[in-house]
Coordinates of C-alpha atoms and ligand atoms in Angstrom, one line a residue:
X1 CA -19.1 17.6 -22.2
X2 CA -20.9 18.4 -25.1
X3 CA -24.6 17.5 -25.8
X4 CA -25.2 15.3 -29.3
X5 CA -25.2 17.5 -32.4
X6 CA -29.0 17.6 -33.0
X7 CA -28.4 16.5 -36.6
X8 CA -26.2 14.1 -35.8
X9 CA -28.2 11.0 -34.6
X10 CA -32.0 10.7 -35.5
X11 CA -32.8 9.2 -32.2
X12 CA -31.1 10.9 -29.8
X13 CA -33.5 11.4 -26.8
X14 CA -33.2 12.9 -23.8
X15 CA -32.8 10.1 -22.2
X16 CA -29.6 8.4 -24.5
X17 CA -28.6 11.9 -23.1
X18 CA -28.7 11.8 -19.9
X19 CA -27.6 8.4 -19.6
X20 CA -24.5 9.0 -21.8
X21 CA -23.8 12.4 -19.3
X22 CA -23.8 9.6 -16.4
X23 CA -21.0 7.2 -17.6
X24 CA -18.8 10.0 -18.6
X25 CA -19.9 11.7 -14.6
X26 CA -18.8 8.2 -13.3
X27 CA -16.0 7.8 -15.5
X28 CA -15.0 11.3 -14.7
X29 CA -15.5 10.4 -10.0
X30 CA -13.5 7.6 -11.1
X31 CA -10.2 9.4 -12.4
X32 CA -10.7 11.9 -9.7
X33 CA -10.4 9.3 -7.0
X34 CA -7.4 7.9 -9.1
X35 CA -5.8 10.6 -9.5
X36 CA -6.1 11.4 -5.2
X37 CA -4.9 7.7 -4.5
X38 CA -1.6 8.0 -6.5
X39 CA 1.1 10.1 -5.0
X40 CA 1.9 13.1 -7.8
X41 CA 5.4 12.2 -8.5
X42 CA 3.8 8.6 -9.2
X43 CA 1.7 10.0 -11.7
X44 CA 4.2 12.1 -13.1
X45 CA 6.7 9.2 -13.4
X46 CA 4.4 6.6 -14.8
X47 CA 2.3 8.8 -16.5
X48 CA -0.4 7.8 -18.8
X49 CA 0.1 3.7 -18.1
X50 CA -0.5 4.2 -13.7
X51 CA -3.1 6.3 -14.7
X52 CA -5.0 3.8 -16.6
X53 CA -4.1 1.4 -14.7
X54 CA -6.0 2.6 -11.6
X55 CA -8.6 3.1 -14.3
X56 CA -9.1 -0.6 -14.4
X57 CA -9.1 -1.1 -10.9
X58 CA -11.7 0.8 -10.4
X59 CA -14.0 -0.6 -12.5
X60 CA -12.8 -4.0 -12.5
X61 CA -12.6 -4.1 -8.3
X62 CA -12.2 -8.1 -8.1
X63 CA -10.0 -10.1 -6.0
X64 CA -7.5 -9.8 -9.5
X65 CA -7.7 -6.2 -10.0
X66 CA -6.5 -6.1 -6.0
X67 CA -3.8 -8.4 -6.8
X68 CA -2.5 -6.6 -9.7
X69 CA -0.4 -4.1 -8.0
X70 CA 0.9 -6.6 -4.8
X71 CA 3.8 -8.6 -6.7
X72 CA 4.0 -12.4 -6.0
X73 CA 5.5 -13.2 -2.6
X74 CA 9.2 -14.3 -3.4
X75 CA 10.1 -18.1 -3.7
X76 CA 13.6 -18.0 -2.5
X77 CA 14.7 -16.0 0.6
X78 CA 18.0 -15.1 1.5
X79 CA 19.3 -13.4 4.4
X80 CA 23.1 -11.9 4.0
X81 CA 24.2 -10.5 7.2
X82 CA 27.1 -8.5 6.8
X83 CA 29.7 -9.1 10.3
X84 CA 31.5 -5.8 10.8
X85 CA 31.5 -3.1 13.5
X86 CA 29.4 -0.3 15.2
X87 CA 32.5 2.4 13.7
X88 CA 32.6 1.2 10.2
X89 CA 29.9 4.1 9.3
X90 CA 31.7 4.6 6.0
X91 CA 32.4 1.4 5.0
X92 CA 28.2 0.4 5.8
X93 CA 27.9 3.8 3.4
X94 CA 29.6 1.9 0.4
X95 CA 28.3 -1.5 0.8
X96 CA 24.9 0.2 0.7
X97 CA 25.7 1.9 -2.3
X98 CA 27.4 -1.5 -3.9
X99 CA 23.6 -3.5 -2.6
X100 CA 20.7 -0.9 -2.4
X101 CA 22.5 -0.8 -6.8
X102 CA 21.8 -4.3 -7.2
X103 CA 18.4 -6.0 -8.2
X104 CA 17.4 -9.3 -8.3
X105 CA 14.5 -10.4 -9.7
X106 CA 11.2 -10.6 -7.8
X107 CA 11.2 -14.2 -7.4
X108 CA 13.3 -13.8 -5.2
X109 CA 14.2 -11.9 -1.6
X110 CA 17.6 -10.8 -0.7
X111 CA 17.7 -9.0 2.6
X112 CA 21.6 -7.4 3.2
X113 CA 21.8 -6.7 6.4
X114 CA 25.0 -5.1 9.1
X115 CA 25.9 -7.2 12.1
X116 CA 27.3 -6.3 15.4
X117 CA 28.0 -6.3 18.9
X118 CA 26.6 -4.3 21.3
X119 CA 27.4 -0.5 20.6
X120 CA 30.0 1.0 23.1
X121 CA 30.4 4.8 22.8
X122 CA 27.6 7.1 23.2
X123 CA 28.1 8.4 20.0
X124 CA 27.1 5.6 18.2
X125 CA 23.9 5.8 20.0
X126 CA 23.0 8.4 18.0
X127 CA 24.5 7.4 14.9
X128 CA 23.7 4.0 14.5
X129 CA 20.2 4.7 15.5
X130 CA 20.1 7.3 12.4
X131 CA 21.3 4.8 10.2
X132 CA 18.5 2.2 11.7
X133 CA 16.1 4.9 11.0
X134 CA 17.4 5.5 7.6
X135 CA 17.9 2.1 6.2
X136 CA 16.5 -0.6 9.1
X137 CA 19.8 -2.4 7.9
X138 CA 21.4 -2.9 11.1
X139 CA 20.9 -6.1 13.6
X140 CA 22.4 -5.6 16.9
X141 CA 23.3 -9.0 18.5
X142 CA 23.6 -9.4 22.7
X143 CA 27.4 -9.5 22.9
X144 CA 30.3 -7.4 23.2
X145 CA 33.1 -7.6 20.0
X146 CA 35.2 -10.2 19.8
X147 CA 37.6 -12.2 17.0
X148 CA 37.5 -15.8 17.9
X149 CA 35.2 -15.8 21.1
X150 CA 31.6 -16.7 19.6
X151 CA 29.9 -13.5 17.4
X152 CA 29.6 -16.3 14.5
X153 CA 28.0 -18.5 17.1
X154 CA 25.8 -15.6 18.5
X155 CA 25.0 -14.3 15.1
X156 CA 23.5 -17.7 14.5
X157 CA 22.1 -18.8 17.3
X158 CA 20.1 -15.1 18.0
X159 CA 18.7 -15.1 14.2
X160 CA 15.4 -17.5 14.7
X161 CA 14.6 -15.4 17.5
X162 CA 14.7 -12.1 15.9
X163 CA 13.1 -13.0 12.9
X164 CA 10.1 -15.3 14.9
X165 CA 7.5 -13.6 13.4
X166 CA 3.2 -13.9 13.2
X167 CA 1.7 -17.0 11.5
X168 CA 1.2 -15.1 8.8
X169 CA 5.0 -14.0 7.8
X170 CA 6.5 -16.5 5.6
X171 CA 8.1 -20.2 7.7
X172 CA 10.8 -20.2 7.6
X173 CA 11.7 -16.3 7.3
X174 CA 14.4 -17.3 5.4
X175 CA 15.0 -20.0 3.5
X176 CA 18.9 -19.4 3.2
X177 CA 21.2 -17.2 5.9
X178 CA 24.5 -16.0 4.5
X179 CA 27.5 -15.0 6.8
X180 CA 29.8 -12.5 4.9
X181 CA 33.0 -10.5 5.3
X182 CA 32.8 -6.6 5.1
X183 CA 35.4 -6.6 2.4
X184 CA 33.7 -9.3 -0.3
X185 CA 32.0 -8.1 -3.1
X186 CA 28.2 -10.4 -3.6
X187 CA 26.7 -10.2 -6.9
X188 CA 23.4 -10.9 -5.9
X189 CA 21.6 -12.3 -9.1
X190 CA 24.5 -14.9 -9.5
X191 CA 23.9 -16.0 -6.2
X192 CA 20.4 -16.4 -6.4
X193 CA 20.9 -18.3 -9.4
X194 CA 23.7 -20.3 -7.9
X195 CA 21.6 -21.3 -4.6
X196 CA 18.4 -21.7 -6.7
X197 CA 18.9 -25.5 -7.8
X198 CA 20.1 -26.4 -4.3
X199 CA 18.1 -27.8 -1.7
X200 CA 16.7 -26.1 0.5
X201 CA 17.7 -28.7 3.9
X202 CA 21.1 -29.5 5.4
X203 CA 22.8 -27.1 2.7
X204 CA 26.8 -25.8 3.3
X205 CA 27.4 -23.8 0.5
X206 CA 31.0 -21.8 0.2
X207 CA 34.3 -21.5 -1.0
X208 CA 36.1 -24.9 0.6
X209 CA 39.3 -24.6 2.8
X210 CA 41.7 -25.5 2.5
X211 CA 42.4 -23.8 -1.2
X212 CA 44.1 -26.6 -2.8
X213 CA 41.1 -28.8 -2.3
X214 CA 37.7 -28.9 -4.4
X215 CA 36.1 -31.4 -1.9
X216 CA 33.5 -29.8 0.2
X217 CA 33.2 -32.5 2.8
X218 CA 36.5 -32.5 4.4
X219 CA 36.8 -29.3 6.1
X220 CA 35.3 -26.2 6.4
X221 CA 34.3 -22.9 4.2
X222 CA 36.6 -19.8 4.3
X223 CA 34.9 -17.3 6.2
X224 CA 34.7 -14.7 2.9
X225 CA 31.1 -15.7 3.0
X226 CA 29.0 -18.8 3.5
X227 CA 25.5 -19.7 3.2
X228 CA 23.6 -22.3 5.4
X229 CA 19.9 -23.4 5.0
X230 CA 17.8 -22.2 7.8
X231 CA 17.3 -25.8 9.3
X232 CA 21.1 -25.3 10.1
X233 CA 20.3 -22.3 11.8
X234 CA 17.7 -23.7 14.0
X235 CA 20.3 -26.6 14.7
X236 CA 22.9 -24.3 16.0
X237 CA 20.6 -22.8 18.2
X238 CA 19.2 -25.5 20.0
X239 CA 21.9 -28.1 19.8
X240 CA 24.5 -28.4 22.4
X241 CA 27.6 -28.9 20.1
X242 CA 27.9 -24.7 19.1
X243 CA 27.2 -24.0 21.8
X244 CA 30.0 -26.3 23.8
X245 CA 32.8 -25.4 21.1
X246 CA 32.7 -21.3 20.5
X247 CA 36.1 -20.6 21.0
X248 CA 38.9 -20.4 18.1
X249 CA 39.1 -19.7 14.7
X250 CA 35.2 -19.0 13.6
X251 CA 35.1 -20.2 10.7
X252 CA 36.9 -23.2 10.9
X253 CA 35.0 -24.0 14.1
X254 CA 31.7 -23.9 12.2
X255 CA 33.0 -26.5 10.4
X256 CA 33.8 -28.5 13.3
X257 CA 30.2 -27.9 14.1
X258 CA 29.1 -29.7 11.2
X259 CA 31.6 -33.5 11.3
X260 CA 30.2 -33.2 15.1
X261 CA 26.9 -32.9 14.4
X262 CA 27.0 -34.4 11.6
X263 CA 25.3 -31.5 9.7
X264 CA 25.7 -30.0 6.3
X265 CA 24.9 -33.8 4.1
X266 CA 24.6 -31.0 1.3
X267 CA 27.5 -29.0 0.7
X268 CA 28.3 -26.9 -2.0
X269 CA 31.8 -25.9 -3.1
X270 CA 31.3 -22.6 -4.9
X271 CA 35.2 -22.3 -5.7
X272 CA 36.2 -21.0 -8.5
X273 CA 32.9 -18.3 -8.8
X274 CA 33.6 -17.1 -5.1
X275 CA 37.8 -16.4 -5.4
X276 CA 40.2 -13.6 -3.8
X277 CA 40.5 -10.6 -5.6
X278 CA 43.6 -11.4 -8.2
X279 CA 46.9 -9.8 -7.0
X280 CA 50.1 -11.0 -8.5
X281 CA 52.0 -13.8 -7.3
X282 CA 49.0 -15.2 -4.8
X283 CA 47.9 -18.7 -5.6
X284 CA 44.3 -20.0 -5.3
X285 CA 42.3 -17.9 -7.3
X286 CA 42.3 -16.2 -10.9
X287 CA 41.2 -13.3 -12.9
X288 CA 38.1 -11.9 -12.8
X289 CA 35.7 -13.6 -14.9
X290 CA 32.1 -13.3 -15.8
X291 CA 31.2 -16.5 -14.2
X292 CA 31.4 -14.9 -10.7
X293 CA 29.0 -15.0 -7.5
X294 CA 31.8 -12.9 -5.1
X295 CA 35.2 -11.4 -5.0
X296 CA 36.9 -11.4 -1.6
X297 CA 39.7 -9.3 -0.4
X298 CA 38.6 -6.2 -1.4
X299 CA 40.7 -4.4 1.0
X300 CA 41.0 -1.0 -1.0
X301 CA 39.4 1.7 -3.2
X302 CA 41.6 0.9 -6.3
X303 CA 40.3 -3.0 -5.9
X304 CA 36.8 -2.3 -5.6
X305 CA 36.9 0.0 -8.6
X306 CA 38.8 -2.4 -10.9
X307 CA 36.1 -5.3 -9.7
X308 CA 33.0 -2.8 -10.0
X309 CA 34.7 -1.5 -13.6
X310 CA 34.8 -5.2 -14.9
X311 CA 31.3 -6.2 -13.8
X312 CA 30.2 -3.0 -16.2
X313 CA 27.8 -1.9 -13.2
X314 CA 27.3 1.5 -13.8
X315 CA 26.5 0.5 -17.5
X316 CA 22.6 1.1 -16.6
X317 CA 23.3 4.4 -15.9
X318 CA 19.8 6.9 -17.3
X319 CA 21.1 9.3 -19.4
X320 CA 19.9 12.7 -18.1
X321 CA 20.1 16.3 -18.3
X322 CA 21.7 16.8 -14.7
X323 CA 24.8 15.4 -15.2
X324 CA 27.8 14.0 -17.7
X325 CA 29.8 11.0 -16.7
X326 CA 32.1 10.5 -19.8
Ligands
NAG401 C1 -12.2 -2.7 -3.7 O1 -13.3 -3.0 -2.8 C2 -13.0 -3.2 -1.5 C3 -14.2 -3.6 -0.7 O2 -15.4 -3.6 -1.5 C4 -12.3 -2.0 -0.9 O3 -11.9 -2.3 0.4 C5 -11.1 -1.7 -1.8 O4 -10.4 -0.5 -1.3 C6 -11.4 -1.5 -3.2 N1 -10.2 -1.4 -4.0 C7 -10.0 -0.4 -4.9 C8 -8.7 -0.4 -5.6 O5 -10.9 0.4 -5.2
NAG402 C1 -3.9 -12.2 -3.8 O1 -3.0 -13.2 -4.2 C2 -2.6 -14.0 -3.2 C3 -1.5 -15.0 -3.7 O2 -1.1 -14.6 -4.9 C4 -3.7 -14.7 -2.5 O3 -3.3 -15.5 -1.4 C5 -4.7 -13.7 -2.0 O4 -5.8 -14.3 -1.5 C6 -5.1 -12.8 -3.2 N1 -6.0 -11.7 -2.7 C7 -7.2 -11.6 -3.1 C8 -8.0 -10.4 -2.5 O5 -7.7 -12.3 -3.9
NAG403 C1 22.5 -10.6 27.0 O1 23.6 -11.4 27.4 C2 23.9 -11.3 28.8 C3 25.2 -12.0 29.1 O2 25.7 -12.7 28.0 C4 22.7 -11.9 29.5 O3 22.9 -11.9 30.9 C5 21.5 -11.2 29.2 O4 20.3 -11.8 29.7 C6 21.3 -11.1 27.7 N1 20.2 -10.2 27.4 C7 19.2 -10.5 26.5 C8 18.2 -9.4 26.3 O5 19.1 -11.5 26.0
NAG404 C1 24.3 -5.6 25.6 O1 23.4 -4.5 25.9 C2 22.2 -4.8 26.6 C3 21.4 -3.6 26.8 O2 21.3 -2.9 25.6 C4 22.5 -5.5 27.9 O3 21.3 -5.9 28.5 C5 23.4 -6.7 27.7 O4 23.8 -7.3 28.9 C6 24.6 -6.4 26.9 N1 25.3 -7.6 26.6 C7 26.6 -7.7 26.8 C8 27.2 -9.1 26.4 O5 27.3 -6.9 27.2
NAG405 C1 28.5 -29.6 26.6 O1 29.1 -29.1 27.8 C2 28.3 -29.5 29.0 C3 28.9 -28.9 30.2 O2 30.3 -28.7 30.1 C4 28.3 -31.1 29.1 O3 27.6 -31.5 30.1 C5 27.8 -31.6 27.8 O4 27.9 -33.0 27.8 C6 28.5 -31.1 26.6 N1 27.8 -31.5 25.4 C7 28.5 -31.9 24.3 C8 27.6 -32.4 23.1 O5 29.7 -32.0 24.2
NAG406 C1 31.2 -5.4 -19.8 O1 30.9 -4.7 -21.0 C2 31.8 -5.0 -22.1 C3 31.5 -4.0 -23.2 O2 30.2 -3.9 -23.4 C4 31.7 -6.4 -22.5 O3 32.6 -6.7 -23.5 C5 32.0 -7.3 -21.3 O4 31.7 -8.7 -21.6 C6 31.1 -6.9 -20.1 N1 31.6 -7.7 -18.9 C7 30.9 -8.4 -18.2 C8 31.5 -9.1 -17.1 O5 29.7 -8.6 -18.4

């Protein structure tokens, strides 16, 4: 750096010098070392604003300054555990594609993850252990497939184990656990905001069966998707009604579970924002519509893209150089 013009301040002694050359050397170790703790594409991509950011770390090193990059810990967490099987590799590609697209906002926590049954064929050895080390979206329950034989029940019932972490994870892990279908379409943020008023004890929440009826304490929730509060969970493991009355219809059976038990004393009927995808003719449901937490019955390409297409989600698309989607 360059010394003070000699004519330029009257006073300017060697030692205003030299200590003016020090806090320009310090400032100067400090950018160095920020520069070496941010990764270059960070840098690149943030630019001027990381840059100074790290700035003020480091010379503002308090208990704040620490805290300002660690976002606060998230006041509502969902689990959605997505039932399908070990095969489905492409249909795990898509839903990825339809989540890991999604954001919700960092008060709260929505973990998607794939559920099955013990793998069977030794290539999904390999490629289900890729897509764990790709994505760590994959839980692998202690049973072998089965419709109507207990995966609901195990899926429960294995969830506080699995997620029993240190005293210092969060109690519970989750607050919420959802059970969805492979073919439903969640909009997270809706949900979130649906769930959010709720409480967060003895909570049913889903789209009531039968169709016809809007009361959420006389049966059960269609299987499309459901959401329980984790007390639930913890209920289903250690009570003996589940685990006495696996066998049948899943769905319909977890509702069982509940009059027996006498479980759920907060439901939630989330009919008409959860509904089957619209086709002609079919009765209980109705056009898409912006007030919408799911979409069920997704069963092919052309659905998905019509529901995707209304819900405008590629609308956040960057416009770029490297490509042209008209
Ligand atoms: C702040 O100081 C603590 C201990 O004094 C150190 O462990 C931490 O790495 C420093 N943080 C930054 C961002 O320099
Ligand atoms: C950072 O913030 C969290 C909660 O927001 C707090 O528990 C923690 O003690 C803070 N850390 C420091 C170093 O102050
Ligand atoms: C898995 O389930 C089988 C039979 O259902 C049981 O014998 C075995 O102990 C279980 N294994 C684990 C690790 O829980
Ligand atoms: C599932 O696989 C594990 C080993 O990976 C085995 O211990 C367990 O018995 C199997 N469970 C069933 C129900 O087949
Ligand atoms: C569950 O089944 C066991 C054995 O069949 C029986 O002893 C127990 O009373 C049953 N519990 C309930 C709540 O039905
Ligand atoms: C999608 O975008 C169109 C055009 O911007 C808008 O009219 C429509 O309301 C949006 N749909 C939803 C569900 O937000």
């Amino acid at each position: 750096m360059k010394a003070p013009r000699p004519d330029s301040r009257q006073h300017s002694s060697p030692r205003l010098t030299f200590a003016v050359s020090s806090i320009f050397f310090l400032i100067f170790l400090c950018i160095i070392t920020s520069i070496n703790e941010l990764r270059f594409e960070g840098l690149v991509k943030l630019g001027w604003s990381a840059l100074s950011n790290n700035f003020y770390t480091c010379f503002t090193n308090t208990s704040i300054a620490n805290n300002i990059s660690t976002s606060p810990a998230p006041e509502l967490r969902i689990l959605l555990g997505i039932l399908t099987l070990p095969d489905q590799y492409q249909r795990r590609h898509f839903l990825r594609l339809i989540y890991g697209t999604q954001q919700v906002p960092l008060s709260a926590q929505v973990d998607v993850k794939f559920v099955f049954c013990n793998l069977t064929k030794e290539d999904q050895k390999v490629l289900v252990a890729l897509e764990i080390m790709r994505y760590n979206d994959i839980i692998i329950l202690n049973c072998t497939e089965n419709m109507n034989k207990g995966k609901t029940y195990t899926y429960f019932s294995s969830l506080p184990e699995i997620f029993s972490g240190t005293a210092d994870d969060p109690n519970p892990p989750y607050h919420y656990v959802m059970k969805a279908d492979d073919d439903i379409y969640i909009r997270l943020n809706s949900l979130v905001e649906s769930v959010k008023p709720l409480p967060r004890e003895d909570l049913y929440y889903g789209y009531v069966i039968p169709c016809s009826s809007m009361n959420p304490f006389v049966h059960y929730m269609s299987g499309m998707g459901y959401l329980i509060s984790w007390d639930i969970v913890e209920w289903i493991r250690t009570s003996d009604v589940p685990v006495n009355h696996t066998e049948g219809p899943e769905d319909r059976i977890f509702g069982d579970w509940m009059r027996y038990g006498q479980r759920g004393k907060n439901r939630y009927n989330a009919k008409w924002s959860m509904y089957n995808f619209p086709v002609p003719a079919t009765k209980c449901t109705h056009e898409l519509w912006p007030d919408t937490v799911a979409v069920h019955l997704l069963k092919n390409q052309e659905k998905w893209i019509q529901t995707l297409k209304y819900f405008n989600v590629t609308n956040n698309l960057k416009p770029s150089k490297l490509y042209h989607i008209p």
